[in-house]
mmCIF file of C-alpha atoms in Angstrom:
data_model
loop_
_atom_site.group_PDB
_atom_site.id
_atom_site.type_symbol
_atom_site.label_atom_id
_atom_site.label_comp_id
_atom_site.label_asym_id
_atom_site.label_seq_id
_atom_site.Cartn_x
_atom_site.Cartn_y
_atom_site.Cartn_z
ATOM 1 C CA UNK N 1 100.303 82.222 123.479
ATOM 2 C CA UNK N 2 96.962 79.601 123.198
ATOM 3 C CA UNK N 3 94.653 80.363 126.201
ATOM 4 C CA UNK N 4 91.244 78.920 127.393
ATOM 5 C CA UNK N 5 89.207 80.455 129.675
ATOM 6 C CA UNK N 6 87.419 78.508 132.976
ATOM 7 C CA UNK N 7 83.975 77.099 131.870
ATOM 8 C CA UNK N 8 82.510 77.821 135.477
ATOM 9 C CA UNK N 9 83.515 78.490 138.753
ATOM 10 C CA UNK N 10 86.511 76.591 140.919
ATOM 11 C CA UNK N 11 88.900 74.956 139.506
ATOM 12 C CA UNK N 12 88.403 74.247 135.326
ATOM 13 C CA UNK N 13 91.158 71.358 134.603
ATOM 14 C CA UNK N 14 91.037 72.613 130.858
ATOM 15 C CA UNK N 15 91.730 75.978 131.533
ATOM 16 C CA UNK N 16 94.734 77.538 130.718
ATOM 17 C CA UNK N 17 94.854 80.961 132.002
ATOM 18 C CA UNK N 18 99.156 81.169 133.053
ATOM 19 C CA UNK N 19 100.830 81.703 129.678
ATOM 20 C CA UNK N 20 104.630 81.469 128.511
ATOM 21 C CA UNK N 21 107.246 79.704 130.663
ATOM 22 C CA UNK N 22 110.287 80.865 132.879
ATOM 23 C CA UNK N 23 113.554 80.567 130.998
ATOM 24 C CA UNK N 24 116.919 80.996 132.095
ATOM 25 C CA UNK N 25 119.925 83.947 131.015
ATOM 26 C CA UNK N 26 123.336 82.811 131.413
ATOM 27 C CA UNK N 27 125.025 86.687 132.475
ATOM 28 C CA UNK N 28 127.810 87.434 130.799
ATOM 29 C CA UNK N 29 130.831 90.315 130.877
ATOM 30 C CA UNK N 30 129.441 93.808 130.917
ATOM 31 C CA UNK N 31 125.369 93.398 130.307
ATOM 32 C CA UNK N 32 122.998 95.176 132.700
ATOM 33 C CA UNK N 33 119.677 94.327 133.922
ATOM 34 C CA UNK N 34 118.080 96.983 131.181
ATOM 35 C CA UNK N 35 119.752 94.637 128.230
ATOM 36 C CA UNK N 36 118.067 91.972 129.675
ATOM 37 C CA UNK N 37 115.137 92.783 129.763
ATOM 38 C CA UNK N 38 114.352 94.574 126.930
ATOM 39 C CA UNK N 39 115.721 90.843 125.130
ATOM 40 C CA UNK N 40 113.327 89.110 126.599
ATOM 41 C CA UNK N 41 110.506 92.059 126.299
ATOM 42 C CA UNK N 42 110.176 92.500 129.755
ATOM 43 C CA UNK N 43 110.061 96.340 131.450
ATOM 44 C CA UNK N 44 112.786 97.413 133.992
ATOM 45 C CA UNK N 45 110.615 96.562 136.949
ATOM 46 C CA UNK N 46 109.145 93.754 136.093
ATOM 47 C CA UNK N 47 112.677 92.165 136.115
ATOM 48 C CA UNK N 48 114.229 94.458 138.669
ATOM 49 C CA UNK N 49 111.732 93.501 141.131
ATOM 50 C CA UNK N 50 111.901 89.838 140.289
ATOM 51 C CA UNK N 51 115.744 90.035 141.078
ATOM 52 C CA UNK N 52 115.242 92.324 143.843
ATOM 53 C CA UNK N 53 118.342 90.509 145.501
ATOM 54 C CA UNK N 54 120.975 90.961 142.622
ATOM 55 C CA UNK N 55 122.947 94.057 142.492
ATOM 56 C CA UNK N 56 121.424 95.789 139.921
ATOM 57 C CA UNK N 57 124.313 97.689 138.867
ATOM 58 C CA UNK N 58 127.213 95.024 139.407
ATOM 59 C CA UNK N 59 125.717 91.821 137.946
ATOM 60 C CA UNK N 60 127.342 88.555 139.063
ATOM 61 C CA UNK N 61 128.815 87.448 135.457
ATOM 62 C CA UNK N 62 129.125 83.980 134.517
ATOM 63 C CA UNK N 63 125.837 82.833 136.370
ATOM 64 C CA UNK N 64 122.418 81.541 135.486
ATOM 65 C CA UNK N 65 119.606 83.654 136.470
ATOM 66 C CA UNK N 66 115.606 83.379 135.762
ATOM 67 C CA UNK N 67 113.259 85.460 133.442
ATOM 68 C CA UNK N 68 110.024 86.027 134.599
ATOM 69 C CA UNK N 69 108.242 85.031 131.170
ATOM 70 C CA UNK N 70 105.351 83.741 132.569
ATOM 71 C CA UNK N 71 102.004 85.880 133.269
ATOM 72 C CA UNK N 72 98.728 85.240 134.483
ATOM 73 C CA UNK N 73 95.925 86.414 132.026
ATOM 74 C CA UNK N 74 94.235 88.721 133.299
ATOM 75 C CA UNK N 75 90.168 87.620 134.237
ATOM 76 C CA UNK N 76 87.840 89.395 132.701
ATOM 77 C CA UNK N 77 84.144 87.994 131.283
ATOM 78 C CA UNK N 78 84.926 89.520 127.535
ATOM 79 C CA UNK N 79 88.025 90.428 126.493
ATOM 80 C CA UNK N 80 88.983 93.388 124.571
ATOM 81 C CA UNK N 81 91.029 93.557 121.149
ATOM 82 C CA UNK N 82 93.566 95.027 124.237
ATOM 83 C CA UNK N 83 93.779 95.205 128.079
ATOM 84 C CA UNK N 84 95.980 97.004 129.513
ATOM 85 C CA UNK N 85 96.884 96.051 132.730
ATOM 86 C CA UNK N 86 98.196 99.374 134.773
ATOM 87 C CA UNK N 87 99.196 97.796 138.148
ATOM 88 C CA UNK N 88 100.943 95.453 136.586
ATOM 89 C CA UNK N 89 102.899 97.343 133.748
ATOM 90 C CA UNK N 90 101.663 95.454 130.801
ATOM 91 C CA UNK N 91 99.207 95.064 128.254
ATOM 92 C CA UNK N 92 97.864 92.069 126.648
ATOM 93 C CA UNK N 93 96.710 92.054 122.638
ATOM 94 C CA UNK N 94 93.625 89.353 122.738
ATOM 95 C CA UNK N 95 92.577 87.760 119.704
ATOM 96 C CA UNK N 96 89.316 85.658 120.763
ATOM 97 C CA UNK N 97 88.511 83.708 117.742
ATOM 98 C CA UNK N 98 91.857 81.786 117.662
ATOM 99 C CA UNK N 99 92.171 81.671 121.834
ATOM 100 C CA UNK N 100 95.431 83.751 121.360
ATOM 101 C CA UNK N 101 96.981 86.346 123.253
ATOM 102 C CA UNK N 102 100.314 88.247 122.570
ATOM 103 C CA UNK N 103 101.888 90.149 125.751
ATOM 104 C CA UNK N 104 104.105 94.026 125.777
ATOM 105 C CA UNK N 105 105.559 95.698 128.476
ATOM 106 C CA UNK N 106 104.385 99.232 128.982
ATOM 107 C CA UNK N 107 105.494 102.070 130.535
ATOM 108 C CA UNK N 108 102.340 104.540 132.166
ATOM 109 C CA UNK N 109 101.886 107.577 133.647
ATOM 110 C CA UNK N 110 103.536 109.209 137.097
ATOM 111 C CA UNK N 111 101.660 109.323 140.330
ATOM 112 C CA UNK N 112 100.948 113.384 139.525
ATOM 113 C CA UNK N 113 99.651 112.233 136.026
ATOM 114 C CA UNK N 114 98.077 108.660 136.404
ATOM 115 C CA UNK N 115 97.007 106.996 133.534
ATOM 116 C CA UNK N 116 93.494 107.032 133.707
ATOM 117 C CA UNK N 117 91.457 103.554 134.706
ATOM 118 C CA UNK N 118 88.267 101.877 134.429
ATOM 119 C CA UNK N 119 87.579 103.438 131.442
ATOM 120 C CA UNK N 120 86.928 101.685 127.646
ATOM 121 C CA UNK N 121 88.214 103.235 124.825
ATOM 122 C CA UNK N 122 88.392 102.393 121.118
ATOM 123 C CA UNK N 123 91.697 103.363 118.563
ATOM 124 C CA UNK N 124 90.329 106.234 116.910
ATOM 125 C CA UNK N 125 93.682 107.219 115.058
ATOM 126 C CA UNK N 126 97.027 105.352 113.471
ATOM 127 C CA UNK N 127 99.796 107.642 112.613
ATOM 128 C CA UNK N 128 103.210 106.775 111.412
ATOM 129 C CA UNK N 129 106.213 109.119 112.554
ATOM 130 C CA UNK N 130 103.536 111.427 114.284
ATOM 131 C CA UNK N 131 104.392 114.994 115.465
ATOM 132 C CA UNK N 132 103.057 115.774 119.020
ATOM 133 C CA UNK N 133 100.838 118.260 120.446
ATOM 134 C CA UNK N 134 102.783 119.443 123.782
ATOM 135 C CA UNK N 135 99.595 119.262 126.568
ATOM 136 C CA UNK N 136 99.919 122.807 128.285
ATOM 137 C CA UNK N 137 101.881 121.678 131.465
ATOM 138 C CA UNK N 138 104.805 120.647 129.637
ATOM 139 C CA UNK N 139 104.658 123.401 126.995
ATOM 140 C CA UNK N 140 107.027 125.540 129.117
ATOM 141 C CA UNK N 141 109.725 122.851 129.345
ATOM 142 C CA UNK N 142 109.842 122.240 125.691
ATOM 143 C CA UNK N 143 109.171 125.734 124.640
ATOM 144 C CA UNK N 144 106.267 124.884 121.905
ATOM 145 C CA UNK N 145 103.420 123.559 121.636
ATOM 146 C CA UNK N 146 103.734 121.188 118.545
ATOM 147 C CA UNK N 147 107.090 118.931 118.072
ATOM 148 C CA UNK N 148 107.142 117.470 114.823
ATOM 149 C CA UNK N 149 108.720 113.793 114.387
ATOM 150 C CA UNK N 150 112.170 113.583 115.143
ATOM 151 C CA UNK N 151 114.670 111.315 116.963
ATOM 152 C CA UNK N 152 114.024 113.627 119.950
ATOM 153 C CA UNK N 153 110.079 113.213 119.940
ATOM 154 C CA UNK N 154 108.872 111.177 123.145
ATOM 155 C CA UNK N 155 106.301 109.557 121.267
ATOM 156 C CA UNK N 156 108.641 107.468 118.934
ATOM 157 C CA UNK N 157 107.581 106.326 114.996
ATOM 158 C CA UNK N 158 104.059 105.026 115.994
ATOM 159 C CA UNK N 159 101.075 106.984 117.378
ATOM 160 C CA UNK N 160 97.509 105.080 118.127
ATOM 161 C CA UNK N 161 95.032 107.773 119.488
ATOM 162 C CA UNK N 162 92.276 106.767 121.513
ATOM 163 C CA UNK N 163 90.953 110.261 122.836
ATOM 164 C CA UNK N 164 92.898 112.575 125.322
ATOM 165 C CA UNK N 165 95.261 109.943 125.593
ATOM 166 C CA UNK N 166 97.111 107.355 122.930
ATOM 167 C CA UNK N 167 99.347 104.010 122.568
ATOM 168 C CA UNK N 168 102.620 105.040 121.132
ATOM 169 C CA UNK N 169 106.412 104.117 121.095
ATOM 170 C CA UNK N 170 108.691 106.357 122.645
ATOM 171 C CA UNK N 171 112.422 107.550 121.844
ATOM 172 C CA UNK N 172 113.906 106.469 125.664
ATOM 173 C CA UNK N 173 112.989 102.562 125.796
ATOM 174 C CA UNK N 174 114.290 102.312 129.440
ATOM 175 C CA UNK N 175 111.079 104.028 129.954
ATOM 176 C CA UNK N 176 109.497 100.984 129.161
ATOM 177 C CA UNK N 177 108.088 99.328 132.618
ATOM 178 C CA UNK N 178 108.343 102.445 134.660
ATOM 179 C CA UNK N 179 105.761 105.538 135.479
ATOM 180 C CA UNK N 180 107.418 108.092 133.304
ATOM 181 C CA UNK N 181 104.632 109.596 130.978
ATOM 182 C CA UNK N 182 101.551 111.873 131.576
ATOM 183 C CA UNK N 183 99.183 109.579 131.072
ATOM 184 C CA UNK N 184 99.656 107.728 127.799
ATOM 185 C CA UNK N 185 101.010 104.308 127.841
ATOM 186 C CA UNK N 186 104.457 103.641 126.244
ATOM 187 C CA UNK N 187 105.667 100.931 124.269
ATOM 188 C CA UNK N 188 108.987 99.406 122.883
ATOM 189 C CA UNK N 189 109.494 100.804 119.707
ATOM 190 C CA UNK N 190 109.592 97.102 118.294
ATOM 191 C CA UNK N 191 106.504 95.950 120.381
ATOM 192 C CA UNK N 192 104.461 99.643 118.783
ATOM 193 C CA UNK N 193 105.274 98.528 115.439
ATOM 194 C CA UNK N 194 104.108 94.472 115.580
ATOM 195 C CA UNK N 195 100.992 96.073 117.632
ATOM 196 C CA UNK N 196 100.023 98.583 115.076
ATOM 197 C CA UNK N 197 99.991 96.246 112.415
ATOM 198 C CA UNK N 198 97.738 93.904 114.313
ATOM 199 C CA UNK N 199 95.703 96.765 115.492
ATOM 200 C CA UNK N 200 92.899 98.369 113.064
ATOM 201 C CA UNK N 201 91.037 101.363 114.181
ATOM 202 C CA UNK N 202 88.310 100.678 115.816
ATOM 203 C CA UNK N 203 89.800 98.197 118.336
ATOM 204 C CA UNK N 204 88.932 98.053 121.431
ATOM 205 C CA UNK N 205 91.035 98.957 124.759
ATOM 206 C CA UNK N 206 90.465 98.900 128.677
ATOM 207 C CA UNK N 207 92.332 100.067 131.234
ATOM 208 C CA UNK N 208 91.941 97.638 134.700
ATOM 209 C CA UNK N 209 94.422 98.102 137.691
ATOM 210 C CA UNK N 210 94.723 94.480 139.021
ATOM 211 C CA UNK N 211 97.453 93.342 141.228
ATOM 212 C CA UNK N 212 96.136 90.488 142.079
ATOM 213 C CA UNK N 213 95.468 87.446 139.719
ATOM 214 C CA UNK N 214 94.233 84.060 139.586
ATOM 215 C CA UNK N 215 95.185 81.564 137.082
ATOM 216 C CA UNK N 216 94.979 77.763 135.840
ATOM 217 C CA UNK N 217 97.680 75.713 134.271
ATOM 218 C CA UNK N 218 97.091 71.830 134.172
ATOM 219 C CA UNK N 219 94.342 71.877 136.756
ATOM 220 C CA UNK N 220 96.995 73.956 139.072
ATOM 221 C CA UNK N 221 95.936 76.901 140.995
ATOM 222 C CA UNK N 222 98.980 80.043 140.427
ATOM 223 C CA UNK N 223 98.565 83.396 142.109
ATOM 224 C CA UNK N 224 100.539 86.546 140.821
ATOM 225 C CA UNK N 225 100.625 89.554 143.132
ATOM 226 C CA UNK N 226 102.284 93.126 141.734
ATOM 227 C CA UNK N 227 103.150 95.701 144.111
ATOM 228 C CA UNK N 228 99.940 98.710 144.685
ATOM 229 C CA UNK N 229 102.386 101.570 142.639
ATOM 230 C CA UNK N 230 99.782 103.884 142.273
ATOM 231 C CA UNK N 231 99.006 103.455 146.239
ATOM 232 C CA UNK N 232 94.702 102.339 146.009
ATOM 233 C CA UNK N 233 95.168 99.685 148.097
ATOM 234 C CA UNK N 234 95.268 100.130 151.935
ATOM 235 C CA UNK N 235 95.930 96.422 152.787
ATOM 236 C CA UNK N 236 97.123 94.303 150.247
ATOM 237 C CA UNK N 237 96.258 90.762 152.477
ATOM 238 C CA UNK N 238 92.727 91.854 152.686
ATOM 239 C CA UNK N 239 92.200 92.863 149.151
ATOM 240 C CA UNK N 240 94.060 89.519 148.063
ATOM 241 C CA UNK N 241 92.066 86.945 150.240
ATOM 242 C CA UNK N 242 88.450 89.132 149.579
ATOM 243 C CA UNK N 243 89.862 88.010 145.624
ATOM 244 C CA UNK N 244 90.804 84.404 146.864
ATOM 245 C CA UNK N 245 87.218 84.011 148.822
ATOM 246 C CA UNK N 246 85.078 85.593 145.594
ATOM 247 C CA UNK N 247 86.669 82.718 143.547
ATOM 248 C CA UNK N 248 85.972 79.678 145.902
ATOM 249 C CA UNK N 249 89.259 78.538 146.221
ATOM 250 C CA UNK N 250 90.076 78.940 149.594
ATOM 251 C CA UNK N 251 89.922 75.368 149.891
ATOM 252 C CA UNK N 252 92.261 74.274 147.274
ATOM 253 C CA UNK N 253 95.043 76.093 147.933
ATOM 254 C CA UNK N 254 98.406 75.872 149.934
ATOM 255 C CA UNK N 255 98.337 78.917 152.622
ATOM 256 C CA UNK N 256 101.545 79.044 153.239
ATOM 257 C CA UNK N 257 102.446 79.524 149.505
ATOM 258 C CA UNK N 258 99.584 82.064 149.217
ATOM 259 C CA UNK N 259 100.423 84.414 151.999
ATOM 260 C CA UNK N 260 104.590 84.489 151.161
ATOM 261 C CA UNK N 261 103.160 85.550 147.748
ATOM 262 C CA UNK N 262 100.822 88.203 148.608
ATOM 263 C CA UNK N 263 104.145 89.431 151.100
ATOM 264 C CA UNK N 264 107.041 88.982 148.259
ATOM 265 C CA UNK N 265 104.824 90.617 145.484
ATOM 266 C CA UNK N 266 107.440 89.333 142.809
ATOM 267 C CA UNK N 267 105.316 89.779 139.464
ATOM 268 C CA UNK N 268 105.393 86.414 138.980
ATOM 269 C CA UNK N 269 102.449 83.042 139.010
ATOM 270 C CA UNK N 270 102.924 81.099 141.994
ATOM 271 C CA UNK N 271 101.905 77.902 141.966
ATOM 272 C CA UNK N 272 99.694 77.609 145.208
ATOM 273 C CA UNK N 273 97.729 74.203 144.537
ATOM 274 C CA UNK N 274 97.137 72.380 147.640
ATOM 275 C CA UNK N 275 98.923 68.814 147.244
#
């Protein structure tokens, strides 16, 4: 996806910050919402939450339903060669000089093993079919400290160290959108391979946890609001309009639209332009 960022505060009518575009999945006999996503390289969640009022388990065949394959960029002065969104689930591969991004779902680590934010890293490491070195808490449940490659290794075919913790694939894609690691941040097997190819060592990564964004389409003002999974944020109305007032838009936008955002927390831009 092409991006540009805002050239100054307010509202930039060249910027394009809201990439991709909502499409529509016709359900058919027998698919389930994990399918789906994964087709359209989406986690679990990001969908599940999106179609919080299908039946997750007993689709409704033979009807149209929306993909949420549209994002918000994430705002940051400088981008890195990737950010990794946490709150959101999802990391974004930047590539400044051609005003390019390319987008992956992620999976991260549980609330009793958070993966760790704020902090810059670069790759120091590329491995292909990697072995993995058990940390000590889990060295009990797998009975060794060192698992070689193998179908059953939880870090899949591609490995991309960055210190304590690392990028890699993983051998349970459902995984994929969820908190399920101890820290390191999963990928699609598909999406770990395109990204390690377009990945040298030496990149560098940042961890942010944003569930709040602004972004511009078309001289339109869109808001996306995640849910606060790893529970920092005591009021999520506050934290939104403190965003909303530190951008000078509080004049420009629809209210109404705005606060049934920052309530329904779908994962998705709304577009809250004031007509």
């Amino acid at each position: 996806f092409r991006y540009q960022l805002p050239q100054g505060p307010g509202v930039d009518p060249e910027a394009v910050t809201v990439v991709g575009e909502p499409q529509t999945h016709h359900l058919v006999r027998y698919e389930n919402l994990y399918q789906i996503a994964r087709q359209y390289d989406l986690g679990f969640w990001e969908l599940a939450r999106f179609q919080r009022a299908l039946d997750h388990f007993y689709l409704p065949w033979e009807t149209d339903i929306v993909i949420p394959t549209q994002w918000i960029i994430p705002e940051r002065s400088s981008y890195p060669g990737y950010l990794l969104n946490v709150a959101e689930l999802r990391g974004y591969r930047f590539f400044p000089e051609k005003h390019e991004v390319r987008t992956y779902p992620i999976g991260i680590g549980v609330l009793d093993y958070k993966t760790p934010i704020g902090q810059r890293f670069r790759v120091q490491s590329k491995s292909v079919n990697p072995g993995w070195r058990i940390p000590k808490s889990l060295q009990a449940k797998y009975g060794m400290s060192f698992m070689p490659h193998s179908d059953e290794n939880p870090v899949g075919s591609r490995w991309m160290g960055l210190s304590h913790y690392g990028l890699h694939g993983t051998h349970a894609p459902m995984g994929v959108g969820r908190l399920v690691s101890h820290g390191c941040i999963r990928h699609y097997p598909e999406d770990i391979e395109e990204m390690f190819d377009l990945t040298p060592v030496g990149t560098p990564v940042e961890l942010i946890y944003e569930p709040v964004k602004f972004g511009f389409l078309k001289g339109r003002i869109f808001v996306e609001v995640h849910e606060d999974i790893y529970h920092k944020i005591p009021d999520m109305l506050k934290y939104a309009l403190k965003r909303l007032q530190g951008k000078g838009l509080a004049g420009r936008i629809n209210w109404h639209r705005f606060l049934r955002a920052v309530e329904e927390q779908s994962g998705a831009p709304v577009d809250i332009t004031r007509e």
